[in-house]
Short mmCIF file of C-alpha atoms in Angstrom, two decimals:
data_model
loop_
_atom_site.label_atom_id
_atom_site.label_comp_id
_atom_site.label_asym_id
_atom_site.label_seq_id
_atom_site.Cartn_x
_atom_site.Cartn_y
_atom_site.Cartn_z
CA SER A 1 -107.33 -120.57 -41.18
CA GLN A 2 -110.63 -119.50 -42.64
CA GLN A 3 -113.65 -120.19 -40.56
CA GLY A 4 -117.30 -119.87 -41.31
CA GLU A 5 -119.40 -118.04 -38.82
CA GLU A 6 -122.80 -118.97 -37.53
CA ASP A 7 -125.23 -116.73 -35.79
CA PRO A 8 -126.69 -116.71 -33.35
CA GLN A 9 -124.14 -118.46 -31.15
CA ALA A 10 -126.96 -119.66 -28.94
CA LEU A 11 -130.71 -119.90 -29.44
CA SER A 12 -133.41 -120.87 -26.98
CA ILE A 13 -136.97 -121.49 -28.16
CA GLN A 14 -140.14 -123.30 -27.12
CA GLU A 15 -141.25 -126.58 -28.62
CA GLY A 16 -143.32 -126.01 -31.73
CA GLU A 17 -141.56 -122.80 -32.68
CA ASN A 18 -139.28 -122.48 -35.69
CA ALA A 19 -135.52 -122.11 -35.30
CA THR A 20 -133.38 -120.24 -37.81
CA MET A 21 -129.61 -120.34 -37.86
CA ASN A 22 -127.36 -118.47 -40.23
CA CYS A 23 -123.93 -119.19 -41.63
CA SER A 24 -121.55 -116.93 -43.50
CA TYR A 25 -118.41 -117.98 -45.34
CA LYS A 26 -115.56 -116.33 -47.16
CA THR A 27 -114.56 -118.16 -50.34
CA SER A 28 -116.11 -119.83 -53.39
CA ILE A 29 -117.66 -123.16 -52.57
CA ASN A 30 -118.68 -126.44 -54.19
CA ASN A 31 -121.31 -127.06 -51.57
CA LEU A 32 -122.36 -126.13 -48.06
CA GLN A 33 -123.35 -128.70 -45.46
CA TRP A 34 -125.11 -128.59 -42.12
CA TYR A 35 -124.31 -130.99 -39.31
CA ARG A 36 -125.86 -131.61 -35.90
CA GLN A 37 -123.98 -132.53 -32.75
CA ASN A 38 -125.89 -133.83 -29.77
CA SER A 39 -124.23 -133.38 -26.40
CA GLY A 40 -121.36 -135.81 -25.95
CA ARG A 41 -121.74 -137.27 -29.44
CA GLY A 42 -120.12 -136.98 -32.85
CA LEU A 43 -121.36 -134.77 -35.66
CA VAL A 44 -124.08 -136.07 -37.93
CA HIS A 45 -124.64 -134.84 -41.46
CA LEU A 46 -128.08 -133.28 -41.98
CA ILE A 47 -128.26 -131.73 -45.40
CA LEU A 48 -126.09 -130.55 -48.28
CA ILE A 49 -126.79 -127.76 -50.73
CA ARG A 50 -124.74 -127.33 -53.87
CA SER A 51 -123.43 -123.96 -55.00
CA ASN A 52 -125.89 -123.88 -57.92
CA GLU A 53 -128.89 -124.52 -55.68
CA ARG A 54 -130.80 -121.87 -53.77
CA GLU A 55 -133.05 -123.93 -51.51
CA LYS A 56 -133.25 -127.50 -50.26
CA HIS A 57 -135.72 -129.32 -48.05
CA SER A 58 -135.42 -132.44 -45.96
CA GLY A 59 -138.29 -133.23 -43.63
CA ARG A 60 -138.57 -130.33 -41.19
CA LEU A 61 -135.31 -128.82 -42.41
CA ARG A 62 -135.07 -126.07 -44.97
CA VAL A 63 -131.72 -124.73 -46.14
CA THR A 64 -131.16 -121.68 -48.30
CA LEU A 65 -127.98 -120.54 -49.97
CA ASP A 66 -127.14 -117.07 -51.25
CA THR A 67 -123.77 -117.25 -52.99
CA SER A 68 -123.77 -113.52 -53.73
CA LYS A 69 -123.87 -112.83 -50.00
CA LYS A 70 -121.83 -115.92 -49.13
CA SER A 71 -124.44 -116.97 -46.62
CA SER A 72 -126.77 -119.82 -45.79
CA SER A 73 -129.59 -120.36 -43.36
CA LEU A 74 -130.97 -123.48 -41.73
CA LEU A 75 -134.60 -123.44 -40.69
CA ILE A 76 -136.00 -126.13 -38.41
CA THR A 77 -139.78 -125.99 -38.39
CA ALA A 78 -142.04 -127.16 -35.56
CA SER A 79 -139.08 -127.78 -33.29
CA ARG A 80 -139.00 -130.62 -30.76
CA ALA A 81 -137.05 -131.07 -27.56
CA ALA A 82 -135.03 -133.71 -29.41
CA ASP A 83 -133.73 -131.00 -31.75
CA THR A 84 -131.68 -129.60 -28.84
CA ALA A 85 -128.11 -129.79 -30.12
CA SER A 86 -125.33 -127.74 -31.67
CA TYR A 87 -125.56 -127.09 -35.38
CA PHE A 88 -122.55 -126.50 -37.58
CA CYS A 89 -122.21 -125.37 -41.14
CA ALA A 90 -119.27 -126.54 -43.24
CA THR A 91 -118.19 -125.47 -46.69
CA ASP A 92 -116.48 -127.62 -49.27
CA ASN A 93 -114.37 -125.10 -51.12
CA ALA A 94 -113.58 -125.19 -54.82
CA GLY A 95 -110.15 -126.69 -55.45
CA ASN A 96 -109.71 -127.92 -51.90
CA ASN A 97 -107.98 -131.08 -50.76
CA ARG A 98 -111.17 -132.60 -49.33
CA LYS A 99 -110.99 -130.23 -46.38
CA LEU A 100 -114.21 -128.80 -44.99
CA ILE A 101 -114.16 -125.31 -43.50
CA TRP A 102 -116.25 -125.38 -40.33
CA GLY A 103 -118.31 -122.72 -38.66
CA LEU A 104 -118.25 -122.08 -34.94
CA GLY A 105 -121.69 -123.58 -34.36
CA THR A 106 -125.06 -122.51 -33.01
CA SER A 107 -126.21 -124.05 -29.76
CA LEU A 108 -129.97 -124.65 -29.93
CA ALA A 109 -132.07 -125.35 -26.86
CA VAL A 110 -135.68 -126.37 -27.43
CA ASN A 111 -137.66 -126.15 -24.22
CA PRO A 112 -140.62 -128.47 -23.67
CA ASP B 1 -122.89 -151.86 -36.56
CA THR B 2 -120.81 -148.80 -35.77
CA ALA B 3 -119.68 -147.07 -38.96
CA VAL B 4 -116.78 -145.05 -37.50
CA SER B 5 -115.54 -146.29 -34.17
CA GLN B 6 -112.94 -144.75 -31.90
CA THR B 7 -111.28 -146.17 -28.84
CA PRO B 8 -111.05 -145.30 -26.08
CA LYS B 9 -114.08 -143.11 -25.45
CA TYR B 10 -112.45 -141.51 -22.42
CA LEU B 11 -108.76 -141.07 -21.72
CA VAL B 12 -107.41 -139.55 -18.51
CA THR B 13 -103.67 -139.28 -18.21
CA GLN B 14 -100.83 -137.33 -16.68
CA MET B 15 -98.77 -134.65 -18.35
CA GLY B 16 -95.75 -136.02 -20.14
CA ASN B 17 -97.30 -139.38 -20.96
CA ASP B 18 -97.67 -140.84 -24.45
CA LYS B 19 -101.06 -142.08 -25.59
CA SER B 20 -102.78 -143.40 -28.69
CA ILE B 21 -106.32 -143.16 -29.99
CA LYS B 22 -107.53 -145.68 -32.52
CA CYS B 23 -110.08 -145.21 -35.28
CA GLU B 24 -111.65 -147.70 -37.63
CA GLN B 25 -114.32 -147.26 -40.28
CA ASN B 26 -116.30 -150.03 -41.96
CA LEU B 27 -117.87 -147.82 -44.62
CA GLY B 28 -115.30 -148.56 -47.31
CA HIS B 29 -114.32 -144.90 -47.42
CA ASP B 30 -110.97 -143.78 -48.81
CA THR B 31 -110.44 -140.62 -46.75
CA MET B 32 -110.10 -140.37 -42.99
CA TYR B 33 -109.66 -137.35 -40.72
CA TRP B 34 -108.70 -136.37 -37.22
CA TYR B 35 -110.31 -133.32 -35.65
CA LYS B 36 -109.80 -131.61 -32.31
CA GLN B 37 -112.79 -129.95 -30.63
CA ASP B 38 -112.06 -127.62 -27.76
CA SER B 39 -114.26 -126.65 -24.83
CA LYS B 40 -115.95 -123.93 -26.92
CA LYS B 41 -116.85 -126.58 -29.53
CA PHE B 42 -114.43 -125.10 -32.06
CA LEU B 43 -113.70 -127.89 -34.55
CA LYS B 44 -110.16 -127.92 -35.94
CA ILE B 45 -108.92 -130.27 -38.65
CA MET B 46 -105.61 -131.87 -37.73
CA PHE B 47 -104.85 -134.50 -40.33
CA SER B 48 -106.38 -136.27 -43.28
CA TYR B 49 -105.33 -139.43 -45.06
CA ASN B 50 -106.49 -140.61 -48.44
CA ASN B 51 -105.78 -144.29 -49.09
CA LYS B 52 -103.00 -144.24 -46.48
CA GLU B 53 -101.45 -141.10 -47.96
CA LEU B 54 -101.29 -137.91 -45.86
CA ILE B 55 -103.15 -135.12 -47.68
CA ILE B 56 -103.88 -132.61 -44.93
CA ASN B 57 -101.41 -131.75 -42.21
CA GLU B 58 -102.47 -128.61 -40.43
CA THR B 59 -100.26 -126.67 -38.07
CA VAL B 60 -100.17 -129.26 -35.35
CA PRO B 61 -97.29 -129.85 -32.90
CA ASN B 62 -95.06 -132.69 -34.07
CA ARG B 63 -95.92 -134.45 -30.81
CA PHE B 64 -99.02 -135.57 -32.74
CA SER B 65 -98.36 -138.32 -35.25
CA PRO B 66 -101.04 -140.02 -37.31
CA LYS B 67 -100.59 -143.51 -38.63
CA SER B 68 -102.69 -145.24 -41.25
CA PRO B 69 -101.89 -148.96 -41.56
CA ASP B 70 -104.65 -149.38 -44.15
CA LYS B 71 -107.44 -147.23 -45.52
CA ALA B 72 -109.90 -148.44 -42.88
CA HIS B 73 -107.75 -147.34 -39.94
CA LEU B 74 -106.28 -144.03 -38.84
CA ASN B 75 -104.67 -143.90 -35.44
CA LEU B 76 -103.41 -140.86 -33.57
CA HIS B 77 -100.38 -141.03 -31.31
CA ILE B 78 -99.60 -138.16 -28.97
CA ASN B 79 -96.23 -137.84 -27.27
CA SER B 80 -95.41 -135.83 -24.15
CA LEU B 81 -98.98 -134.84 -23.43
CA GLU B 82 -99.61 -131.27 -22.26
CA LEU B 83 -102.52 -129.68 -20.41
CA GLY B 84 -103.56 -127.88 -23.61
CA ASP B 85 -104.09 -131.19 -25.36
CA SER B 86 -107.21 -131.74 -23.27
CA ALA B 87 -110.10 -131.78 -25.74
CA VAL B 88 -112.42 -134.12 -27.60
CA TYR B 89 -110.79 -135.78 -30.60
CA PHE B 90 -112.99 -136.92 -33.45
CA CYS B 91 -112.23 -139.30 -36.24
CA ALA B 92 -114.21 -139.00 -39.45
CA SER B 93 -114.28 -140.55 -42.90
CA SER B 94 -115.65 -139.67 -46.31
CA PRO B 95 -115.94 -141.48 -49.62
CA LEU B 96 -113.80 -140.63 -52.62
CA GLY B 97 -115.26 -140.42 -56.08
CA THR B 98 -118.06 -138.08 -55.11
CA SER B 99 -118.19 -134.34 -55.26
CA LYS B 100 -120.11 -134.15 -52.02
CA ASN B 101 -117.43 -134.86 -49.39
CA ILE B 102 -119.96 -135.72 -46.71
CA GLN B 103 -118.12 -136.73 -43.56
CA TYR B 104 -119.10 -139.43 -41.08
CA PHE B 105 -117.93 -138.96 -37.52
CA GLY B 106 -117.04 -141.25 -34.67
CA ALA B 107 -118.42 -140.63 -31.19
CA GLY B 108 -115.25 -138.90 -30.04
CA THR B 109 -112.48 -139.52 -27.51
CA ARG B 110 -112.51 -137.18 -24.54
CA LEU B 111 -108.89 -136.65 -23.48
CA SER B 112 -108.16 -135.12 -20.10
CA VAL B 113 -104.55 -134.32 -19.28
CA LEU B 114 -103.93 -133.75 -15.57
#
């Protein structure tokens, strides 16, 4: 099955720094979503960007989408220890049966 | 008020046993999913139901059987459990009638097969 890919696989930064995660995908999409998973918990939706959008903001989150390169990035500004989690991208592909294609995730550690 | 709830949260059992995991959502969503997440956090879709109708059935051993008594419930029954079934199983739901397909996840059921 097709899988998106995130990089880096793991990222460790200090509080206050910015964290950037990237996601690449393979097919045409309707939208791309980012989710967060805290340790031992379920995934939580963070932000969605449609295929005709290039940038989206939500609080300290900034998402970009480059459909020509089939890639997206998630930027978390002024990171906090509470941002420590795994982050997944997921694409909603054109013509799909409501199936999201998930990336492998980036594990982010924000050190106090 | 838990939106998507799964029970049990932890399940420890012996190889060869049969077990069920239950999922309920109170969001009024039409579509429900079961995912398996392995130790490397790889998230794999297993099944999806839309208004009690199976719409996604990935390559999953037929020991796994989903059952949806109504659109608010999607249970997962596993027969003859094997060591490789050990993982975290997540239930999720999403609303129909929107192009966004944002999914809402339960807290997961950690299954350990000994």
